Tab-separated table of C-alpha atoms in Angstrom:
chain	number	residue	atom	x	y	z
A	1	MET	CA	28.771	-86.281	38.779
A	2	THR	CA	28.124	-84.410	35.520
A	3	ASP	CA	30.503	-85.663	32.846
A	4	ASN	CA	30.785	-82.603	30.609
A	5	PHE	CA	30.085	-78.896	30.697
A	6	TYR	CA	28.303	-77.931	27.474
A	7	LEU	CA	29.073	-74.290	26.822
A	8	LEU	CA	28.527	-71.859	23.965
A	9	ALA	CA	31.645	-70.652	22.200
A	10	PRO	CA	31.964	-67.044	23.460
A	11	GLU	CA	31.730	-65.614	19.952
A	12	LYS	CA	28.193	-67.057	19.846
A	13	LEU	CA	27.156	-64.973	22.849
A	14	SER	CA	25.103	-61.916	21.956
A	15	ALA	CA	23.676	-58.733	23.447
A	16	SER	CA	20.187	-59.885	22.448
A	17	TYR	CA	18.430	-62.929	21.044
A	18	LYS	CA	15.366	-63.311	18.880
A	19	LEU	CA	13.484	-66.386	20.036
A	20	SER	CA	10.962	-68.294	17.993
A	21	GLU	CA	7.408	-68.228	19.309
A	22	SER	CA	7.511	-71.991	19.878
A	23	PHE	CA	10.466	-71.654	22.266
A	24	LEU	CA	9.572	-68.298	23.769
A	25	TYR	CA	6.688	-69.555	25.913
A	26	LYS	CA	8.876	-72.257	27.477
A	27	VAL	CA	11.730	-69.987	28.512
A	28	SER	CA	10.201	-68.710	31.757
A	29	ASP	CA	10.065	-72.263	33.139
A	30	PHE	CA	13.793	-72.748	32.679
A	31	LEU	CA	14.605	-69.295	34.034
A	32	GLY	CA	12.417	-70.084	37.039
A	33	ILE	CA	14.481	-73.152	37.876
A	34	ILE	CA	17.724	-71.160	37.652
A	35	ALA	CA	16.300	-68.507	39.981
A	36	GLN	CA	15.186	-71.004	42.636
A	37	PRO	CA	17.642	-71.299	45.558
A	38	SER	CA	17.461	-75.091	45.729
A	39	PRO	CA	15.548	-76.802	42.912
A	40	SER	CA	15.405	-80.572	43.228
A	41	LYS	CA	18.107	-82.605	41.521
A	42	THR	CA	15.470	-84.406	39.434
A	43	HIS	CA	13.805	-81.148	38.469
A	44	ILE	CA	17.002	-79.515	37.288
A	45	GLN	CA	18.174	-82.637	35.421
A	46	GLN	CA	14.851	-82.861	33.561
A	47	ALA	CA	15.321	-79.277	32.421
A	48	ILE	CA	18.898	-79.950	31.262
A	49	ASP	CA	17.800	-83.059	29.350
A	50	ALA	CA	14.997	-81.135	27.651
A	51	LEU	CA	17.344	-78.349	26.567
A	52	LEU	CA	19.962	-80.781	25.236
A	53	ILE	CA	17.556	-83.233	23.577
A	54	ASN	CA	18.218	-81.792	20.131
A	55	LEU	CA	21.941	-81.297	20.667
A	56	ARG	CA	23.726	-81.700	17.336
A	57	THR	CA	27.099	-83.387	17.561
A	58	GLU	CA	28.263	-81.476	14.476
A	59	ASP	CA	27.902	-78.260	16.514
A	60	ILE	CA	30.441	-79.523	19.068
A	61	ARG	CA	33.925	-78.503	18.016
A	62	PRO	CA	36.981	-76.876	19.587
A	63	SER	CA	37.192	-73.116	19.834
A	64	GLY	CA	40.051	-70.726	20.461
A	65	THR	CA	43.795	-71.247	20.420
A	66	PRO	CA	45.506	-74.572	21.222
A	67	ASP	CA	46.299	-73.265	24.735
A	68	GLU	CA	42.659	-72.293	25.274
A	69	GLN	CA	41.589	-75.733	24.080
A	70	VAL	CA	43.895	-77.304	26.681
A	71	CYS	CA	42.083	-75.286	29.330
A	72	ASP	CA	38.690	-76.401	27.961
A	73	ASP	CA	39.812	-80.032	28.009
A	74	TYR	CA	40.919	-79.756	31.641
A	75	PHE	CA	37.542	-78.325	32.711
A	76	ARG	CA	35.679	-80.908	30.546
A	77	ILE	CA	34.126	-78.147	28.439
A	78	LYS	CA	32.425	-79.058	25.169
A	79	ARG	CA	32.064	-75.963	22.984
A	80	LEU	CA	28.881	-75.497	20.990
A	81	HIS	CA	28.653	-73.383	17.829
A	82	SER	CA	24.871	-73.408	17.648
A	83	GLU	CA	22.520	-71.008	15.876
A	84	ASP	CA	19.065	-69.486	16.477
A	85	ASP	CA	17.003	-71.071	19.305
A	86	ALA	CA	19.703	-73.658	19.892
A	87	GLN	CA	22.036	-70.898	21.111
A	88	CYS	CA	19.571	-69.969	23.844
A	89	GLN	CA	18.962	-73.615	24.720
A	90	ILE	CA	22.685	-74.246	25.191
A	91	LEU	CA	23.084	-71.017	27.157
A	92	LEU	CA	20.280	-72.012	29.533
A	93	ALA	CA	21.550	-75.603	29.743
A	94	SER	CA	25.080	-74.471	30.638
A	95	ILE	CA	23.792	-72.323	33.507
A	96	LEU	CA	21.626	-75.183	34.760
A	97	ILE	CA	24.542	-77.646	34.540
A	98	SER	CA	26.768	-75.287	36.515
A	99	LYS	CA	24.010	-74.671	39.067
A	100	LYS	CA	23.368	-78.405	39.520
A	101	ALA	CA	27.089	-79.107	39.882
A	102	PHE	CA	27.449	-76.261	42.372
A	103	GLN	CA	24.523	-77.564	44.432
A	104	GLU	CA	25.970	-81.071	44.497
A	105	ALA	CA	29.447	-79.826	45.398
A	106	THR	CA	28.288	-77.602	48.250
A	107	ALA	CA	25.362	-79.619	49.654
A	108	SER	CA	27.685	-81.532	51.960
A	109	LEU	CA	31.357	-82.191	52.573
A	110	ASP	CA	31.230	-85.547	50.754
A	111	LEU	CA	32.638	-84.416	47.393
A	112	LEU	CA	35.074	-81.991	49.003
A	113	LEU	CA	36.495	-84.798	51.155
A	114	SER	CA	36.312	-87.644	48.626
A	115	ASP	CA	37.420	-86.004	45.367
A	116	GLY	CA	39.043	-82.609	45.671
A	117	ASN	CA	39.761	-82.381	41.952
A	118	GLU	CA	36.109	-82.955	41.026
A	119	TYR	CA	35.030	-80.344	43.565
A	120	TRP	CA	37.584	-77.888	42.138
A	121	LEU	CA	36.424	-78.482	38.554
A	122	THR	CA	32.687	-78.309	39.071
A	123	THR	CA	32.738	-75.252	41.343
A	124	HIS	CA	34.718	-73.523	38.586
A	125	TRP	CA	31.817	-74.183	36.212
A	126	SER	CA	29.769	-71.631	38.149
A	127	PHE	CA	32.612	-69.141	37.789
A	128	ILE	CA	32.712	-69.729	34.022
A	129	SER	CA	28.930	-69.334	33.668
A	130	LEU	CA	29.147	-66.024	35.499
A	131	ILE	CA	31.964	-64.900	33.173
A	132	GLN	CA	29.741	-65.695	30.188
A	133	GLY	CA	27.085	-63.563	31.849
A	134	LEU	CA	29.633	-60.740	32.087
A	135	ILE	CA	30.332	-61.088	28.365
A	136	ILE	CA	26.635	-60.685	27.548
A	137	CYS	CA	26.420	-57.821	30.036
A	138	PHE	CA	29.266	-55.849	28.453
A	139	LEU	CA	28.009	-56.523	24.931
A	140	ARG	CA	24.720	-54.976	26.055
A	141	PHE	CA	26.520	-52.113	27.815
A	142	GLU	CA	28.490	-51.375	24.656
A	143	SER	CA	25.353	-51.373	22.520
A	144	HIS	CA	23.449	-49.049	24.866
A	145	LEU	CA	26.423	-46.740	25.348
A	146	LEU	CA	26.925	-46.267	21.608
A	147	ALA	CA	23.195	-45.609	21.241
A	148	ASN	CA	23.390	-43.039	24.074
A	149	ASN	CA	20.843	-45.063	26.038
A	150	LEU	CA	22.481	-44.212	29.344
A	151	LYS	CA	19.767	-45.538	31.662
A	152	ALA	CA	19.992	-49.006	30.081
A	153	ALA	CA	23.803	-48.821	30.051
A	154	ALA	CA	23.755	-48.089	33.796
A	155	ILE	CA	21.630	-51.181	34.425
A	156	GLU	CA	24.176	-53.362	32.628
A	157	LEU	CA	27.097	-51.901	34.606
A	158	GLU	CA	25.210	-52.486	37.855
A	159	THR	CA	24.504	-56.054	36.757
A	160	ALA	CA	28.178	-56.535	35.891
A	161	SER	CA	29.162	-55.493	39.429
A	162	THR	CA	26.924	-58.155	40.961
A	163	LEU	CA	28.175	-60.829	38.564
A	164	MET	CA	31.772	-59.880	39.356
A	165	LEU	CA	31.177	-60.159	43.098
A	166	SER	CA	29.484	-63.532	42.573
A	167	SER	CA	32.466	-64.664	40.472
A	168	GLY	CA	34.768	-63.815	43.359
A	169	ALA	CA	32.544	-65.827	45.692
A	170	ALA	CA	32.672	-68.803	43.307
A	171	MET	CA	36.460	-68.526	43.337
A	172	GLU	CA	36.453	-68.574	47.145
A	173	MET	CA	34.152	-71.627	47.161
A	174	ALA	CA	36.526	-73.491	44.839
A	175	GLY	CA	39.413	-72.616	47.133
A	176	ARG	CA	37.861	-74.410	50.089
A	177	ILE	CA	39.671	-77.605	49.121
A	178	GLY	CA	42.746	-76.424	51.024
A	179	GLY	CA	46.404	-76.404	50.104
A	180	GLU	CA	47.204	-80.079	50.709
A	181	VAL	CA	44.301	-81.322	48.581
A	182	PHE	CA	45.218	-78.846	45.852
A	183	ARG	CA	48.819	-80.024	45.750
A	184	SER	CA	48.027	-83.743	45.933
A	185	GLN	CA	44.814	-84.059	43.887
A	186	VAL	CA	44.347	-80.959	41.717
A	187	ARG	CA	47.692	-79.659	40.530
A	188	PRO	CA	49.012	-83.037	39.261
A	189	LYS	CA	46.066	-83.224	36.833
A	190	MET	CA	46.589	-79.753	35.406
A	191	GLY	CA	49.489	-80.572	33.123
A	192	GLN	CA	52.613	-78.473	32.964
A	193	GLU	CA	51.463	-75.120	31.577
A	194	LEU	CA	47.807	-74.665	32.505
A	195	SER	CA	46.683	-71.224	33.623
A	196	GLY	CA	43.392	-69.447	34.179
A	197	ILE	CA	44.516	-66.730	31.763
A	198	MET	CA	44.284	-69.378	29.036
A	199	MET	CA	40.534	-69.641	29.612
A	200	LEU	CA	38.702	-68.782	26.403
A	201	ASP	CA	35.816	-66.925	28.058
A	202	HIS	CA	38.195	-64.851	30.186
A	203	ASN	CA	40.165	-63.812	27.105
A	204	PHE	CA	37.005	-62.963	25.168
A	205	LEU	CA	35.842	-60.709	28.019
A	206	ILE	CA	39.238	-58.962	28.042
A	207	THR	CA	38.897	-58.382	24.289
A	208	ILE	CA	35.613	-56.559	24.910
A	209	TRP	CA	37.209	-54.493	27.680
A	210	LYS	CA	40.023	-53.514	25.314
A	211	ARG	CA	37.429	-52.346	22.802
A	212	LEU	CA	35.696	-50.331	25.513
A	213	HIS	CA	38.929	-48.919	26.974
A	214	PRO	CA	38.622	-45.479	25.284
A	215	TYR	CA	35.028	-45.142	26.502
A	216	PHE	CA	35.820	-46.093	30.114
A	217	GLY	CA	37.972	-42.974	30.384
A	218	SER	CA	35.284	-40.578	29.171
A	219	LEU	CA	32.014	-41.901	30.521
A	220	PRO	CA	29.207	-39.365	31.052
A	221	ASP	CA	28.480	-38.319	34.624
A	222	GLN	CA	25.362	-40.532	34.679
A	223	LEU	CA	27.569	-43.640	34.484
A	224	LYS	CA	30.576	-42.704	36.614
A	225	HIS	CA	29.155	-44.068	39.863
A	226	GLN	CA	28.301	-47.421	38.246
A	227	HIS	CA	31.770	-47.529	36.677
A	228	GLU	CA	33.430	-46.968	40.052
A	229	GLU	CA	31.236	-49.644	41.645
A	230	PHE	CA	32.241	-52.125	38.946
A	231	ILE	CA	35.933	-51.409	39.436
A	232	SER	CA	35.476	-51.958	43.173
A	233	SER	CA	33.779	-55.280	42.478
A	234	TYR	CA	36.674	-56.276	40.197
A	235	LYS	CA	39.025	-55.439	43.069
A	236	VAL	CA	37.073	-57.857	45.269
A	237	LEU	CA	37.480	-60.608	42.650
A	238	ALA	CA	41.205	-59.929	42.276
A	239	THR	CA	41.643	-59.981	46.055
A	240	SER	CA	39.739	-63.287	46.290
A	241	HIS	CA	41.892	-64.795	43.542
A	242	LYS	CA	45.104	-63.833	45.310
A	243	ALA	CA	43.793	-65.086	48.651
A	244	VAL	CA	43.004	-68.499	47.167
A	245	CYS	CA	46.370	-68.576	45.420
A	246	ASP	CA	48.173	-67.691	48.662
A	247	ARG	CA	46.280	-70.473	50.421
A	248	PHE	CA	47.889	-72.897	47.980
A	249	GLY	CA	51.418	-71.545	48.447
A	250	GLY	CA	51.304	-68.899	45.723
A	251	SER	CA	53.195	-66.348	47.819
A	252	GLU	CA	56.154	-68.719	47.924
A	253	HIS	CA	56.020	-70.614	44.632
A	254	GLY	CA	55.445	-69.839	40.974
A	255	SER	CA	52.475	-70.827	38.839
A	256	LEU	CA	52.528	-73.617	36.249
A	257	LEU	CA	52.708	-71.006	33.491
A	258	LEU	CA	55.329	-68.728	35.107
A	259	PRO	CA	57.220	-70.905	37.618
A	260	LYS	CA	60.066	-68.408	38.174
A	261	LEU	CA	57.762	-65.666	39.465
A	262	LYS	CA	55.731	-65.993	42.656
A	263	ALA	CA	52.147	-66.717	41.669
A	264	THR	CA	50.665	-63.948	43.797
A	265	GLU	CA	53.066	-61.446	42.208
A	266	THR	CA	51.891	-62.586	38.773
A	267	LEU	CA	48.284	-62.037	39.810
A	268	THR	CA	49.144	-58.548	41.084
A	269	ARG	CA	50.638	-57.700	37.690
A	270	PHE	CA	47.503	-58.939	35.955
A	271	GLU	CA	45.362	-56.909	38.343
A	272	ILE	CA	47.279	-53.714	37.605
A	273	ASN	CA	46.933	-54.269	33.863
A	274	ARG	CA	43.194	-54.950	34.150
A	275	LEU	CA	42.635	-51.823	36.241
A	276	ARG	CA	44.451	-49.761	33.623
A	277	LEU	CA	42.287	-51.325	30.974
A	278	LEU	CA	39.174	-50.333	32.889
A	279	GLN	CA	40.528	-46.786	33.328
A	280	ALA	CA	40.423	-47.110	37.100
A	281	LYS	CA	41.432	-44.268	39.385
A	282	SER	CA	44.478	-44.755	41.579
A	283	ASP	CA	42.506	-44.614	44.830
A	284	ILE	CA	40.286	-47.643	44.410
A	285	LYS	CA	38.130	-48.359	47.431
A	286	MET	CA	36.769	-51.752	48.320
A	287	PRO	CA	32.952	-51.603	48.431
A	288	GLU	CA	31.642	-50.834	51.894
A	289	ASP	CA	27.984	-51.703	51.296
A	290	LEU	CA	28.266	-55.382	50.418
A	291	LEU	CA	25.239	-57.460	51.244
A	292	PRO	CA	25.638	-59.593	54.412
A	293	LEU	CA	25.872	-62.826	52.430
A	294	ASP	CA	28.283	-65.721	52.602
A	295	ASP	CA	30.085	-66.992	49.485
A	296	LYS	CA	27.453	-69.605	48.665
A	297	GLN	CA	24.670	-67.028	48.914
A	298	TYR	CA	26.603	-64.665	46.653
A	299	VAL	CA	26.911	-67.377	44.000
A	300	GLU	CA	23.150	-67.965	44.242
A	301	LEU	CA	22.661	-64.208	43.861
A	302	GLY	CA	24.772	-64.492	40.719
A	303	PHE	CA	22.417	-67.114	39.286
A	304	LYS	CA	19.409	-64.878	40.011
A	305	THR	CA	21.209	-61.953	38.403
A	306	LEU	CA	21.831	-64.085	35.311
A	307	VAL	CA	18.074	-64.632	35.106
A	308	ASP	CA	17.357	-60.893	35.067
A	309	LEU	CA	20.111	-60.387	32.478
A	310	LEU	CA	18.699	-63.097	30.219
A	311	MET	CA	15.198	-61.685	30.612
A	312	ARG	CA	16.524	-58.509	29.005
A	313	ALA	CA	18.615	-60.327	26.404
A	314	PHE	CA	15.641	-62.510	25.421
A	315	GLY	CA	13.335	-59.487	25.215
A	316	LEU	CA	11.181	-60.634	28.145
A	317	GLN	CA	11.669	-57.606	30.397
A	318	ASP	CA	8.168	-56.333	29.564
A	319	SER	CA	6.531	-59.622	30.477
A	320	GLY	CA	6.337	-58.689	34.165
A	321	LEU	CA	8.658	-61.540	35.175
A	322	SER	CA	11.914	-61.188	37.097
A	323	SER	CA	14.287	-63.433	38.984
A	324	THR	CA	11.906	-63.079	41.929
A	325	SER	CA	8.698	-63.829	40.068
A	326	THR	CA	10.204	-66.663	38.022
A	327	ALA	CA	11.489	-68.257	41.216
A	328	GLU	CA	7.950	-68.249	42.554
A	329	LEU	CA	6.492	-70.031	39.524
A	330	SER	CA	4.903	-73.373	40.288
A	331	ILE	CA	6.789	-75.655	37.935
A	332	ALA	CA	5.258	-79.094	38.317
A	333	ASP	CA	6.868	-80.211	35.073
A	334	PRO	CA	9.665	-78.008	33.683
A	335	VAL	CA	9.683	-79.929	30.411
A	336	ARG	CA	6.005	-79.730	29.487
A	337	SER	CA	6.916	-80.777	25.982
A	338	SER	CA	10.139	-81.702	24.283
A	339	LEU	CA	12.045	-78.968	22.532
């Protein structure tokens, strides 16, 4: 079991990062581990330890509102306010921690059967990592759109669609605990007013969408297809969220935050508001060309997509590496030297 989820404060996420030369040559090793379908537990832990070796305790401090801090505490999130290379190290470490936890949670039924709450928490870490990827993605989309770099903006919207689909798959994986386990092991530990809408990273992403709202309604023709695909992928996520909620009695009972309103009805209201924010058309179609992958494979696709996104954010897209090529690297020792 991983005790804590070290995560950058969302305001420390950026569209691009300037890495020092001393750290730059090591990055491909860590990206390679993320891109691998099933890196060894030892291998991935060595990489996490190397990235966190210089972790400064003074950089760990709460972020967001008191309600958002409650949500962080429940998910055992430790927020980092790091600078320079340390930002990238924490970003990579958080993805590796979520990947390791996801592997451990889904490798067998042991955790699911023995500790439903731990399974619920750690599978959510993958969801949160993917949301942070969406934040970076939309920061990059915004930058390219304002610079009229439409080809690059299209790439970021396409990436966002994949990350959104993978987020929905992570939600479905978390929901495998079943209604009885949720009611007996998970919900009692949530406190009285915990809600996913209190999640700091979720709220930060919504803030970016609000900023982009005027642009979503007047995108150039070159981006309209990608915009429609993203809205469809959001619809998949929203549908997955409601399905999981219904599995736990949400069509009959209220949520912890709004107990007087059926939980699925609350989610439908949120969905409508989000679709308005994204300037969605009224006739939204669910995507018909989804890859024939199960939920676990879609989450793994999300990790690979994060690698390609970070390659661009780190300025490594011209190095000839990708999530495919990094996954094929022979990494005998991912921590060739301490950071």
